[in-house]
Amino acid sequence: MKINALMAAMLLAGGLLAGCGDKSGGDTTSADGSSASASAGPEGGKSAMVVAAKDANGRDITVMPFRSAEGRTYVPYMKLGQQFYENSPEHLAYVDLYWSKADPIDEELLAYTISKEFAQEQDPFKRKDMLAALKPKMDEYLARVRQIGDIAIDINDTVRFGQYDMEKKAFPIFLYTTTSNAQVDLHGRNSVEYAVVVPSMDLANSSEFWLPIDEAAAREVEAKLAGKRDGNGNADVPLVVKGYVFLASAMSDNGGEKATVNSARLEAVVFPDAFDLLVPGTDEVLVTLDKKVLPAGFPADKYFLTRPYDRHGAQSAQLVKAKMGIEG
């Protein structure tokens, strides 16, 4: 089975605006595990996970703070853009990630997920009986996938790593600016589609980010990149996103009001805590971008201005906005 690899869908333009807000690393943790220095948890859509900050030009912006990655263990979870067989571990990783945070639970969609026989049954009375019989299996499945927590996702893409600037004492990194978005079908049917979305790193009007680092450490980094730079002095460095499922959304795939077994896009939106840049051709971490060096957070308003070209993008952006506790 093939998947659509790294579609430039622009669902979320999660920006890393240089110079905005506090980088001290202190944060508070919300009820669902995300961190913010404002009140967290959008119960009733009243309290927000976002805070006021300034961008590099001193303009007022609203950001969602990064969580601290310190003390967390990120389990290698998946690599986007792979080819695989249906019901293989790589395939089911997409499915499990959605159900790890799905709320509320649609039992009919869950039964469809775990039982091919249920998915193929058309008789409504038999489906009702099968749904009741599948309840223990559904509970067992949820108990397993609900254990998925902090994860690392190889987005199957690279960033451009420039040469050290002696005056700035920093490396220029040209970050990826398209959302990583891959999806799979289930049971050989396309009526229910599972998707994993990882926000892009967009630096406002520029994709260049400066990583401050002292000269001694910079020499060590450069030694690891020996022979890996192109004629312009740049190296294409693989990227691993370390984070968590911020939101699992069930959307209709045909414009209907709700997702059903006849039309559903079940989407897991993964928010990053940190980014591991790897030595090309290896699994060795070259540098890590985390809360210590990143700006205050993603500019929240940009989530709702991107990927305007399809129904899924607009609907998903609104769901993310509501989860953040932003009204309007």
GROMACS .gro file of C-alpha atoms in nm:
model
  328
    1MET     CA    1   0.000   0.000   0.000
    2LYS     CA    2   0.128   0.345  -0.087
    3ILE     CA    3   0.071   0.662   0.110
    4ASN     CA    4   0.078   1.024   0.003
    5ALA     CA    5   0.415   1.133   0.134
    6LEU     CA    6   0.478   1.481   0.275
    7MET     CA    7   0.196   1.663   0.099
    8ALA     CA    8   0.258   2.039   0.095
    9ALA     CA    9  -0.082   2.087   0.244
   10MET     CA   10  -0.003   2.384   0.468
   11LEU     CA   11  -0.249   2.288   0.739
   12LEU     CA   12  -0.053   2.454   1.016
   13ALA     CA   13   0.225   2.707   0.969
   14GLY     CA   14   0.371   2.669   1.316
   15GLY     CA   15   0.623   2.953   1.317
   16LEU     CA   16   0.948   2.996   1.502
   17LEU     CA   17   0.961   3.374   1.519
   18ALA     CA   18   1.303   3.482   1.631
   19GLY     CA   19   1.333   3.682   1.947
   20CYS     CA   20   0.981   3.649   2.084
   21GLY     CA   21   0.916   3.608   2.454
   22ASP     CA   22   1.088   3.436   2.742
   23LYS     CA   23   1.327   3.146   2.676
   24SER     CA   24   1.402   3.061   3.036
   25GLY     CA   25   1.265   2.707   3.008
   26GLY     CA   26   1.023   2.740   3.298
   27ASP     CA   27   0.669   2.635   3.218
   28THR     CA   28   0.355   2.492   3.359
   29THR     CA   29   0.182   2.180   3.239
   30SER     CA   30  -0.183   2.158   3.141
   31ALA     CA   31  -0.421   1.879   3.224
   32ASP     CA   32  -0.357   1.713   2.888
   33GLY     CA   33   0.021   1.732   2.916
   34SER     CA   34   0.086   2.046   2.713
   35SER     CA   35   0.272   2.337   2.866
   36ALA     CA   36   0.183   2.702   2.876
   37SER     CA   37   0.252   3.006   3.089
   38ALA     CA   38  -0.115   3.099   3.063
   39SER     CA   39  -0.410   2.906   3.198
   40ALA     CA   40  -0.418   2.575   3.013
   41GLY     CA   41  -0.700   2.349   2.914
   42PRO     CA   42  -0.979   2.482   2.691
   43GLU     CA   43  -1.273   2.348   2.892
   44GLY     CA   44  -1.582   2.515   2.754
   45GLY     CA   45  -1.360   2.712   2.519
   46LYS     CA   46  -1.294   2.963   2.798
   47SER     CA   47  -0.932   2.922   2.908
   48ALA     CA   48  -0.650   2.951   2.660
   49MET     CA   49  -0.319   2.773   2.605
   50VAL     CA   50  -0.172   3.081   2.439
   51VAL     CA   51   0.010   3.388   2.568
   52ALA     CA   52   0.098   3.735   2.443
   53ALA     CA   53   0.450   3.788   2.304
   54LYS     CA   54   0.652   4.003   2.064
   55ASP     CA   55   0.798   3.903   1.727
   56ALA     CA   56   1.142   4.000   1.601
   57ASN     CA   57   1.006   4.335   1.482
   58GLY     CA   58   0.840   4.418   1.813
   59ARG     CA   59   0.488   4.348   1.693
   60ASP     CA   60   0.233   4.198   1.931
   61ILE     CA   61   0.159   3.832   1.858
   62THR     CA   62  -0.014   3.543   2.030
   63VAL     CA   63   0.189   3.226   2.073
   64MET     CA   64   0.145   2.877   2.209
   65PRO     CA   65   0.456   2.809   2.424
   66PHE     CA   66   0.675   2.509   2.366
   67ARG     CA   67   0.679   2.245   2.637
   68SER     CA   68   1.013   2.173   2.797
   69ALA     CA   69   1.174   1.856   2.658
   70GLU     CA   70   1.390   1.808   2.967
   71GLY     CA   71   1.325   1.486   3.157
   72ARG     CA   72   1.105   1.344   2.880
   73THR     CA   73   1.168   1.022   2.689
   74TYR     CA   74   1.060   1.035   2.326
   75VAL     CA   75   0.990   0.690   2.189
   76PRO     CA   76   1.079   0.649   1.817
   77TYR     CA   77   0.734   0.606   1.666
   78MET     CA   78   0.716   0.638   1.289
   79LYS     CA   79   0.872   0.763   0.968
   80LEU     CA   80   0.644   0.950   0.733
   81GLY     CA   81   0.648   0.883   0.361
   82GLN     CA   82   0.719   0.510   0.374
   83GLN     CA   83   0.559   0.242   0.161
   84PHE     CA   84   0.415  -0.053   0.350
   85TYR     CA   85   0.154  -0.326   0.351
   86GLU     CA   86  -0.189  -0.290   0.503
   87ASN     CA   87  -0.203  -0.393   0.869
   88SER     CA   88   0.175  -0.380   0.898
   89PRO     CA   89   0.315  -0.205   1.209
   90GLU     CA   90   0.404   0.098   0.993
   91HIS     CA   91   0.046   0.117   0.866
   92LEU     CA   92  -0.119   0.072   1.203
   93ALA     CA   93   0.100   0.344   1.356
   94TYR     CA   94  -0.122   0.599   1.183
   95VAL     CA   95  -0.437   0.436   1.315
   96ASP     CA   96  -0.312   0.397   1.673
   97LEU     CA   97  -0.193   0.757   1.695
   98TYR     CA   98  -0.542   0.892   1.631
   99TRP     CA   99  -0.709   0.664   1.886
  100SER     CA  100  -0.442   0.746   2.146
  101LYS     CA  101  -0.608   1.087   2.196
  102ALA     CA  102  -0.953   1.051   2.037
  103ASP     CA  103  -1.221   1.215   2.254
  104PRO     CA  104  -1.507   1.145   2.253
  105ILE     CA  105  -1.487   0.785   2.137
  106ASP     CA  106  -1.712   0.700   1.842
  107GLU     CA  107  -1.771   0.330   1.904
  108GLU     CA  108  -1.890   0.261   1.551
  109LEU     CA  109  -1.575   0.412   1.403
  110LEU     CA  110  -1.365   0.222   1.655
  111ALA     CA  111  -1.539  -0.106   1.568
  112TYR     CA  112  -1.476  -0.029   1.201
  113THR     CA  113  -1.110   0.020   1.287
  114ILE     CA  114  -1.046  -0.303   1.474
  115SER     CA  115  -1.277  -0.538   1.282
  116LYS     CA  116  -1.266  -0.587   0.907
  117GLU     CA  117  -1.579  -0.802   0.937
  118PHE     CA  118  -1.767  -0.513   1.099
  119ALA     CA  119  -1.640  -0.276   0.831
  120GLN     CA  120  -1.773  -0.503   0.555
  121GLU     CA  121  -2.109  -0.588   0.716
  122GLN     CA  122  -2.406  -0.401   0.569
  123ASP     CA  123  -2.698  -0.546   0.768
  124PRO     CA  124  -2.783  -0.290   1.043
  125PHE     CA  125  -2.908  -0.556   1.288
  126LYS     CA  126  -2.596  -0.768   1.250
  127ARG     CA  127  -2.382  -0.456   1.290
  128LYS     CA  128  -2.559  -0.373   1.615
  129ASP     CA  129  -2.494  -0.723   1.751
  130MET     CA  130  -2.133  -0.715   1.634
  131LEU     CA  131  -2.080  -0.376   1.797
  132ALA     CA  132  -2.191  -0.512   2.135
  133ALA     CA  133  -1.973  -0.822   2.096
  134LEU     CA  134  -1.669  -0.610   2.006
  135LYS     CA  135  -1.690  -0.397   2.322
  136PRO     CA  136  -1.428  -0.595   2.523
  137LYS     CA  137  -1.188  -0.591   2.228
  138MET     CA  138  -1.239  -0.216   2.184
  139ASP     CA  139  -1.168  -0.153   2.552
  140GLU     CA  140  -0.852  -0.362   2.531
  141TYR     CA  141  -0.737  -0.176   2.221
  142LEU     CA  142  -0.795   0.166   2.378
  143ALA     CA  143  -0.613   0.066   2.695
  144ARG     CA  144  -0.308  -0.019   2.483
  145VAL     CA  145  -0.298   0.286   2.254
  146ARG     CA  146  -0.378   0.531   2.533
  147GLN     CA  147  -0.029   0.457   2.664
  148ILE     CA  148   0.124   0.638   2.367
  149GLY     CA  149   0.282   0.955   2.505
  150ASP     CA  150   0.591   1.148   2.401
  151ILE     CA  151   0.705   1.033   2.057
  152ALA     CA  152   0.969   1.100   1.794
  153ILE     CA  153   0.864   1.118   1.428
  154ASP     CA  154   1.106   1.111   1.136
  155ILE     CA  155   0.929   1.341   0.890
  156ASN     CA  156   1.143   1.210   0.602
  157ASP     CA  157   1.269   1.555   0.514
  158THR     CA  158   1.584   1.763   0.557
  159VAL     CA  159   1.682   2.114   0.659
  160ARG     CA  160   1.971   2.314   0.516
  161PHE     CA  161   2.250   2.362   0.769
  162GLY     CA  162   2.476   2.656   0.683
  163GLN     CA  163   2.832   2.737   0.781
  164TYR     CA  164   2.923   2.892   1.115
  165ASP     CA  165   2.919   3.271   1.134
  166MET     CA  166   3.212   3.388   1.347
  167GLU     CA  167   3.060   3.730   1.417
  168LYS     CA  168   2.715   3.605   1.515
  169LYS     CA  169   2.859   3.293   1.680
  170ALA     CA  170   2.574   3.093   1.534
  171PHE     CA  171   2.485   2.847   1.260
  172PRO     CA  172   2.220   2.950   1.005
  173ILE     CA  173   1.958   2.679   0.964
  174PHE     CA  174   1.707   2.702   0.680
  175LEU     CA  175   1.404   2.524   0.819
  176TYR     CA  176   1.134   2.333   0.638
  177THR     CA  177   0.827   2.541   0.559
  178THR     CA  178   0.567   2.285   0.453
  179THR     CA  179   0.350   2.081   0.683
  180SER     CA  180   0.428   1.711   0.688
  181ASN     CA  181   0.101   1.537   0.619
  182ALA     CA  182   0.065   1.169   0.538
  183GLN     CA  183  -0.247   0.952   0.533
  184VAL     CA  184  -0.357   0.592   0.494
  185ASP     CA  185  -0.678   0.401   0.429
  186LEU     CA  186  -0.803   0.095   0.617
  187HIS     CA  187  -0.948  -0.242   0.511
  188GLY     CA  188  -0.882  -0.163   0.146
  189ARG     CA  189  -1.148   0.110   0.151
  190ASN     CA  190  -1.110   0.486   0.131
  191SER     CA  191  -1.426   0.579   0.321
  192VAL     CA  192  -1.225   0.612   0.645
  193GLU     CA  193  -0.886   0.780   0.618
  194TYR     CA  194  -0.627   0.820   0.894
  195ALA     CA  195  -0.383   1.111   0.883
  196VAL     CA  196  -0.084   1.236   1.081
  197VAL     CA  197  -0.002   1.607   1.058
  198VAL     CA  198   0.319   1.768   1.186
  199PRO     CA  199   0.323   2.150   1.176
  200SER     CA  200   0.582   2.330   0.968
  201MET     CA  201   0.856   2.555   1.100
  202ASP     CA  202   0.803   2.892   0.933
  203LEU     CA  203   1.007   3.194   1.041
  204ALA     CA  204   0.754   3.462   0.952
  205ASN     CA  205   0.894   3.614   0.631
  206SER     CA  206   1.209   3.406   0.627
  207SER     CA  207   1.289   3.043   0.687
  208GLU     CA  208   1.636   3.119   0.828
  209PHE     CA  209   1.694   3.047   1.196
  210TRP     CA  210   2.019   3.124   1.377
  211LEU     CA  211   2.135   2.863   1.627
  212PRO     CA  212   2.367   3.028   1.883
  213ILE     CA  213   2.658   2.805   1.981
  214ASP     CA  214   3.008   2.873   2.115
  215GLU     CA  215   3.311   2.821   1.894
  216ALA     CA  216   3.437   2.508   2.071
  217ALA     CA  217   3.104   2.331   2.029
  218ALA     CA  218   3.077   2.463   1.673
  219ARG     CA  219   3.407   2.298   1.585
  220GLU     CA  220   3.269   1.965   1.706
  221VAL     CA  221   2.957   2.010   1.495
  222GLU     CA  222   3.164   2.100   1.192
  223ALA     CA  223   3.382   1.792   1.236
  224LYS     CA  224   3.073   1.572   1.216
  225LEU     CA  225   2.973   1.741   0.890
  226ALA     CA  226   3.312   1.694   0.728
  227GLY     CA  227   3.267   1.594   0.363
  228LYS     CA  228   2.891   1.639   0.380
  229ARG     CA  229   2.859   2.000   0.262
  230ASP     CA  230   2.779   2.102  -0.096
  231GLY     CA  231   2.961   2.355  -0.312
  232ASN     CA  232   2.778   2.639  -0.140
  233GLY     CA  233   2.885   2.523   0.204
  234ASN     CA  234   2.547   2.384   0.307
  235ALA     CA  235   2.457   2.038   0.436
  236ASP     CA  236   2.117   1.873   0.401
  237VAL     CA  237   2.046   1.746   0.752
  238PRO     CA  238   1.764   1.500   0.838
  239LEU     CA  239   1.508   1.614   1.093
  240VAL     CA  240   1.327   1.425   1.370
  241VAL     CA  241   1.036   1.593   1.548
  242LYS     CA  242   0.998   1.514   1.919
  243GLY     CA  243   0.655   1.592   2.059
  244TYR     CA  244   0.307   1.468   2.142
  245VAL     CA  245  -0.043   1.437   1.997
  246PHE     CA  246  -0.203   1.774   2.064
  247LEU     CA  247  -0.537   1.692   1.910
  248ALA     CA  248  -0.716   1.398   1.748
  249SER     CA  249  -0.992   1.523   1.517
  250ALA     CA  250  -1.273   1.328   1.350
  251MET     CA  251  -1.395   1.509   1.039
  252SER     CA  252  -1.639   1.420   0.766
  253ASP     CA  253  -1.469   1.352   0.434
  254ASN     CA  254  -1.762   1.456   0.217
  255GLY     CA  255  -1.875   1.783   0.370
  256GLY     CA  256  -2.119   1.627   0.617
  257GLU     CA  257  -2.166   1.746   0.971
  258LYS     CA  258  -1.985   1.454   1.138
  259ALA     CA  259  -1.750   1.169   1.064
  260THR     CA  260  -1.913   0.831   0.996
  261VAL     CA  261  -1.796   0.490   0.876
  262ASN     CA  262  -1.902   0.601   0.528
  263SER     CA  263  -1.698   0.919   0.530
  264ALA     CA  264  -1.430   1.011   0.782
  265ARG     CA  265  -1.087   1.169   0.807
  266LEU     CA  266  -0.939   1.082   1.146
  267GLU     CA  267  -0.645   1.310   1.204
  268ALA     CA  268  -0.374   1.321   1.470
  269VAL     CA  269  -0.205   1.663   1.497
  270VAL     CA  270   0.143   1.630   1.649
  271PHE     CA  271   0.291   1.937   1.817
  272PRO     CA  272   0.670   1.955   1.861
  273ASP     CA  273   0.865   2.007   2.181
  274ALA     CA  274   1.204   1.987   2.014
  275PHE     CA  275   1.378   1.898   1.689
  276ASP     CA  276   1.676   1.665   1.652
  277LEU     CA  277   1.895   1.743   1.353
  278LEU     CA  278   2.089   1.432   1.255
  279VAL     CA  279   2.433   1.379   1.103
  280PRO     CA  280   2.353   1.291   0.740
  281GLY     CA  281   2.357   0.916   0.674
  282THR     CA  282   2.344   0.827   1.044
  283ASP     CA  283   2.110   0.827   1.345
  284GLU     CA  284   2.353   1.044   1.545
  285VAL     CA  285   2.210   1.371   1.676
  286LEU     CA  286   2.405   1.668   1.544
  287VAL     CA  287   2.222   1.939   1.741
  288THR     CA  288   1.886   1.969   1.917
  289LEU     CA  289   1.658   2.269   1.888
  290ASP     CA  290   1.446   2.294   2.203
  291LYS     CA  291   1.290   2.549   2.434
  292LYS     CA  292   1.634   2.670   2.543
  293VAL     CA  293   1.713   2.807   2.196
  294LEU     CA  294   1.374   2.833   2.028
  295PRO     CA  295   1.155   3.143   2.056
  296ALA     CA  296   0.859   3.162   2.292
  297GLY     CA  297   0.633   2.946   2.079
  298PHE     CA  298   0.423   2.909   1.766
  299PRO     CA  299   0.238   3.224   1.660
  300ALA     CA  300  -0.115   3.095   1.706
  301ASP     CA  301  -0.284   3.318   1.450
  302LYS     CA  302  -0.082   3.164   1.166
  303TYR     CA  303  -0.246   2.828   1.221
  304PHE     CA  304  -0.569   2.966   1.085
  305LEU     CA  305  -0.435   3.145   0.779
  306THR     CA  306  -0.269   2.850   0.610
  307ARG     CA  307  -0.373   2.552   0.403
  308PRO     CA  308  -0.682   2.739   0.279
  309TYR     CA  309  -0.709   2.527  -0.032
  310ASP     CA  310  -0.918   2.237   0.090
  311ARG     CA  311  -1.200   2.160   0.329
  312HIS     CA  312  -0.985   1.951   0.562
  313GLY     CA  313  -0.738   2.232   0.622
  314ALA     CA  314  -1.001   2.488   0.715
  315GLN     CA  315  -1.192   2.248   0.939
  316SER     CA  316  -0.883   2.114   1.111
  317ALA     CA  317  -0.749   2.465   1.174
  318GLN     CA  318  -1.073   2.561   1.344
  319LEU     CA  319  -1.055   2.253   1.566
  320VAL     CA  320  -0.696   2.334   1.665
  321LYS     CA  321  -0.799   2.691   1.738
  322ALA     CA  322  -1.081   2.573   1.963
  323LYS     CA  323  -0.846   2.334   2.143
  324MET     CA  324  -0.612   2.625   2.212
  325GLY     CA  325  -0.906   2.808   2.369
  326ILE     CA  326  -0.909   3.091   2.115
  327GLU     CA  327  -1.253   3.226   2.041
  328GLY     CA  328  -1.372   3.359   1.707
   0.00000   0.00000   0.00000
